[in-house]
Coordinates of N, CA and C in Angstrom, one line a residue:
M14 N 0.9 -1.2 0.0 CA 0.0 0.0 0.0 C 0.9 1.2 0.0
K15 N 0.6 2.2 -0.9 CA 1.5 3.3 -1.0 C 1.0 4.4 0.1
K16 N 2.0 5.2 0.5 CA 1.8 6.2 1.5 C 1.1 7.4 0.8
L17 N 0.2 8.0 1.5 CA -0.4 9.2 1.0 C -0.1 10.4 1.9
Y18 N -0.2 11.6 1.3 CA 0.2 12.8 2.0 C -0.8 13.9 1.6
W19 N -0.9 14.9 2.5 CA -1.6 16.2 2.1 C -0.5 17.1 1.6
R20 N -0.7 17.7 0.4 CA 0.2 18.7 -0.1 C -0.5 20.0 0.0
I21 N 0.0 20.9 0.8 CA -0.6 22.2 1.1 C 0.2 23.3 0.4
R22 N -0.4 24.0 -0.5 CA 0.3 25.1 -1.2 C -0.5 26.4 -1.1
G23 N 0.3 27.5 -1.1 CA -0.3 28.8 -1.1 C 0.4 29.7 -2.1
N24 N -0.4 30.5 -2.8 CA 0.2 31.5 -3.8 C -0.4 32.8 -3.6
D25 N 0.5 33.8 -3.7 CA 0.0 35.2 -3.7 C 0.3 35.7 -5.2
S26 N -0.7 35.9 -5.9 CA -0.6 36.1 -7.4 C 0.2 34.9 -8.0
L27 N 1.3 35.2 -8.6 CA 2.1 34.1 -9.2 C 3.2 33.6 -8.3
K28 N 3.4 34.2 -7.1 CA 4.5 33.9 -6.2 C 4.0 32.8 -5.2
Q29 N 4.7 31.7 -5.2 CA 4.4 30.6 -4.2 C 4.9 31.1 -2.8
I30 N 4.0 31.0 -1.8 CA 4.3 31.5 -0.5 C 4.3 30.3 0.5
L31 N 3.8 29.1 0.1 CA 3.8 28.0 1.0 C 3.8 26.7 0.1
D32 N 4.6 25.7 0.5 CA 4.6 24.4 -0.1 C 5.0 23.4 1.0
R33 N 4.0 22.7 1.5 CA 4.3 21.8 2.7 C 3.6 20.5 2.4
T34 N 4.2 19.4 2.7 CA 3.7 18.1 2.6 C 3.7 17.4 3.9
V35 N 2.6 16.8 4.4 CA 2.5 16.1 5.6 C 1.7 14.8 5.4
E36 N 2.0 13.8 6.2 CA 1.3 12.5 6.1 C -0.2 12.7 6.2
L37 N -0.9 11.9 5.5 CA -2.4 12.0 5.4 C -3.0 11.9 6.8
G38 N -2.6 11.1 7.6 CA -3.2 10.8 8.9 C -3.1 12.0 9.9
Q39 N -2.3 13.0 9.6 CA -2.1 14.1 10.5 C -3.2 15.1 10.5
F40 N -4.0 15.1 9.4 CA -5.2 16.0 9.3 C -6.4 15.1 8.8
N41 N -7.6 15.5 9.4 CA -8.8 14.9 8.8 C -9.3 16.0 7.8
E42 N -10.4 15.7 7.1 CA -11.0 16.7 6.2 C -11.4 18.0 6.8
N43 N -12.0 18.0 8.0 CA -12.4 19.2 8.7 C -11.2 20.0 9.1
Q44 N -10.2 19.4 9.6 CA -9.0 20.1 10.0 C -8.3 20.8 8.8
I45 N -8.3 20.1 7.6 CA -7.7 20.7 6.4 C -8.6 21.9 6.0
R46 N -9.9 21.8 6.1 CA -10.7 23.0 5.7 C -10.4 24.1 6.7
Q47 N -10.4 23.9 8.0 CA -10.1 24.9 8.9 C -8.7 25.5 8.7
L48 N -7.7 24.7 8.4 CA -6.4 25.2 8.1 C -6.4 26.2 7.0
L49 N -7.0 25.8 5.9 CA -7.1 26.6 4.7 C -7.8 27.9 4.9
M50 N -8.8 27.9 5.7 CA -9.5 29.1 6.1 C -8.6 30.0 6.9
T51 N -7.9 29.5 7.8 CA -7.0 30.3 8.7 C -5.9 30.9 7.8
L52 N -5.3 30.1 7.0 CA -4.2 30.6 6.1 C -4.7 31.7 5.2
A53 N -5.9 31.5 4.6 CA -6.5 32.5 3.7 C -6.8 33.8 4.5
A54 N -7.3 33.7 5.7 CA -7.7 34.8 6.5 C -6.5 35.6 7.0
R55 N -5.3 34.9 7.2 CA -4.1 35.6 7.7 C -3.7 36.8 7.0
D56 N -3.6 36.7 5.7 CA -3.0 37.8 4.9 C -4.0 38.3 3.8
G57 N -5.2 37.8 3.7 CA -6.1 38.2 2.7 C -7.1 39.3 3.1
P58 N -8.2 38.8 3.6 CA -9.3 39.8 3.8 C -9.1 40.7 5.1
D59 N -9.8 41.8 5.1 CA -9.7 42.7 6.3 C -10.6 42.2 7.3
Y60 N -10.7 42.8 8.5 CA -11.5 42.3 9.6 C -13.0 42.2 9.2
D61 N -13.5 43.2 8.6 CA -14.9 43.2 8.2 C -15.2 42.1 7.3
E62 N -14.3 41.8 6.3 CA -14.5 40.7 5.4 C -14.5 39.3 6.1
I63 N -13.6 39.2 7.1 CA -13.6 38.0 7.9 C -14.9 37.8 8.7
V64 N -15.4 38.8 9.3 CA -16.7 38.7 10.0 C -17.8 38.3 9.0
G65 N -17.8 38.9 7.8 CA -18.8 38.5 6.8 C -18.6 37.1 6.3
A66 N -17.5 36.5 6.4 CA -17.3 35.1 6.0 C -17.9 34.2 7.0
Y67 N -18.1 34.6 8.3 CA -18.6 33.7 9.3 C -20.1 34.0 9.6
V68 N -20.7 35.0 9.2 CA -22.1 35.3 9.5 C -23.0 34.3 8.7
K69 N -24.3 34.3 9.0 CA -25.2 33.4 8.3 C -25.3 33.7 6.9
R70 N -25.3 32.7 6.0 CA -25.4 32.9 4.6 C -26.7 33.7 4.3
R71 N -26.6 34.4 3.2 CA -27.7 35.2 2.6 C -28.1 36.4 3.5
T72 N -27.2 36.8 4.5 CA -27.5 38.0 5.3 C -26.8 39.1 4.5
K73 N -27.1 40.3 4.9 CA -26.6 41.5 4.2 C -25.0 41.6 4.1
I74 N -24.3 41.2 5.2 CA -22.9 41.4 5.2 C -22.1 40.0 4.8
A75 N -22.9 39.0 4.5 CA -22.3 37.7 4.2 C -21.4 37.8 2.9
N76 N -20.3 37.0 2.9 CA -19.5 36.8 1.7 C -19.0 35.4 1.7
D77 N -18.4 35.0 0.6 CA -17.9 33.7 0.4 C -16.3 33.7 0.4
L78 N -15.7 34.6 1.0 CA -14.2 34.8 0.9 C -13.5 33.6 1.5
L79 N -14.1 33.0 2.5 CA -13.4 31.9 3.2 C -14.1 30.5 3.0
T80 N -14.9 30.4 2.0 CA -15.5 29.1 1.7 C -14.4 28.1 1.2
V81 N -14.6 26.8 1.5 CA -13.6 25.8 1.1 C -14.3 24.7 0.3
P82 N -14.4 24.9 -1.0 CA -15.1 23.9 -1.8 C -14.1 22.7 -2.0
K83 N -14.7 21.6 -2.3 CA -14.0 20.3 -2.6 C -14.1 20.0 -4.1
D84 N -13.0 19.7 -4.7 CA -13.1 19.2 -6.1 C -13.9 18.0 -6.1
S85 N -14.8 17.8 -7.1 CA -15.6 16.7 -7.1 C -15.0 15.4 -7.5
L86 N -13.9 15.4 -8.2 CA -13.2 14.2 -8.6 C -12.0 13.8 -7.7
Y87 N -11.4 14.7 -7.2 CA -10.2 14.5 -6.4 C -10.3 15.0 -5.0
P88 N -9.6 14.5 -4.0 CA -9.7 15.1 -2.6 C -8.8 16.3 -2.6
T89 N -9.3 17.4 -3.2 CA -8.6 18.7 -3.2 C -9.5 19.8 -2.7
Y90 N -9.0 20.6 -1.8 CA -9.7 21.7 -1.3 C -9.0 23.0 -1.6
C91 N -9.7 24.1 -1.7 CA -9.1 25.4 -1.9 C -9.8 26.5 -1.1
C92 N -9.1 27.6 -0.8 CA -9.7 28.7 -0.1 C -8.9 30.0 -0.4
G93 N -9.7 31.1 -0.5 CA -9.1 32.4 -0.7 C -9.0 32.8 -2.1
S94 N -8.7 34.1 -2.4 CA -8.6 34.5 -3.7 C -7.1 35.0 -4.0
N95 N -6.7 35.9 -3.2 CA -5.3 36.4 -3.3 C -4.8 37.0 -2.0
P96 N -4.1 36.2 -1.2 CA -3.5 34.9 -1.5 C -4.6 33.8 -1.5
H97 N -4.2 32.7 -2.2 CA -5.1 31.5 -2.1 C -4.3 30.3 -1.8
F98 N -5.0 29.3 -1.2 CA -4.4 28.1 -0.7 C -5.1 26.9 -1.1
A99 N -4.4 25.8 -1.3 CA -5.1 24.5 -1.7 C -4.4 23.4 -1.0
A100 N -5.1 22.3 -0.8 CA -4.6 21.1 -0.2 C -5.1 19.9 -1.0
S101 N -4.2 19.1 -1.4 CA -4.6 17.9 -2.2 C -3.9 16.7 -1.6
V102 N -4.6 15.5 -1.8 CA -4.0 14.2 -1.4 C -3.1 13.8 -2.5
V103 N -1.8 13.5 -2.2 CA -0.9 13.1 -3.2 C -0.2 11.8 -2.7
D104 N 0.4 11.1 -3.7 CA 1.2 9.9 -3.4 C 2.7 10.3 -3.2
E105 N 3.6 9.3 -3.0 CA 5.0 9.6 -2.7 C 5.6 10.4 -3.8
R106 N 5.1 10.3 -5.1 CA 5.7 11.0 -6.2 C 5.1 12.4 -6.4
G107 N 4.2 12.7 -5.5 CA 3.6 14.1 -5.6 C 2.4 14.1 -6.6
K108 N 1.9 12.9 -7.0 CA 0.8 12.9 -8.0 C -0.5 12.8 -7.2
I109 N -1.4 13.7 -7.6 CA -2.7 13.8 -7.0 C -3.4 12.5 -7.2
T110 N -4.0 11.9 -6.2 CA -4.7 10.6 -6.3 C -6.2 10.8 -6.1
R111 N -7.0 10.0 -6.8 CA -8.4 10.0 -6.7 C -9.0 9.1 -5.6
H112 N -8.2 8.1 -5.3 CA -8.8 7.0 -4.5 C -8.4 7.0 -3.0
A113 N -8.3 8.2 -2.5 CA -7.9 8.3 -1.1 C -9.1 8.2 -0.2
R114 N -9.0 7.4 0.9 CA -10.1 7.4 1.9 C -9.7 8.4 3.0
L115 N -10.5 9.4 3.1 CA -10.2 10.4 4.1 C -11.1 10.2 5.3
S116 N -10.6 10.5 6.5 CA -11.4 10.3 7.7 C -11.3 11.5 8.6

């Protein structure tokens, strides 16, 4: 059985600001989502935009700046606009894998 990893990357425009690989078992899906939200909030939105990201959806000040959608085919999550961050499940060679069981 091959080892799987989370590959976490961050970019600010075209400049890579983060590239980290950790074993798959060190994060579950919810922790990865929270991590990406934290990373995106650190340098991206201002305070009011962060508040708007956490209020109830469809309220006047709500926004989607810190949403973390999942790619439908691969276990890949992303968050933020600029800077933006993504986490994917990869194998030892760094190839994104479709067949990862996440817990």
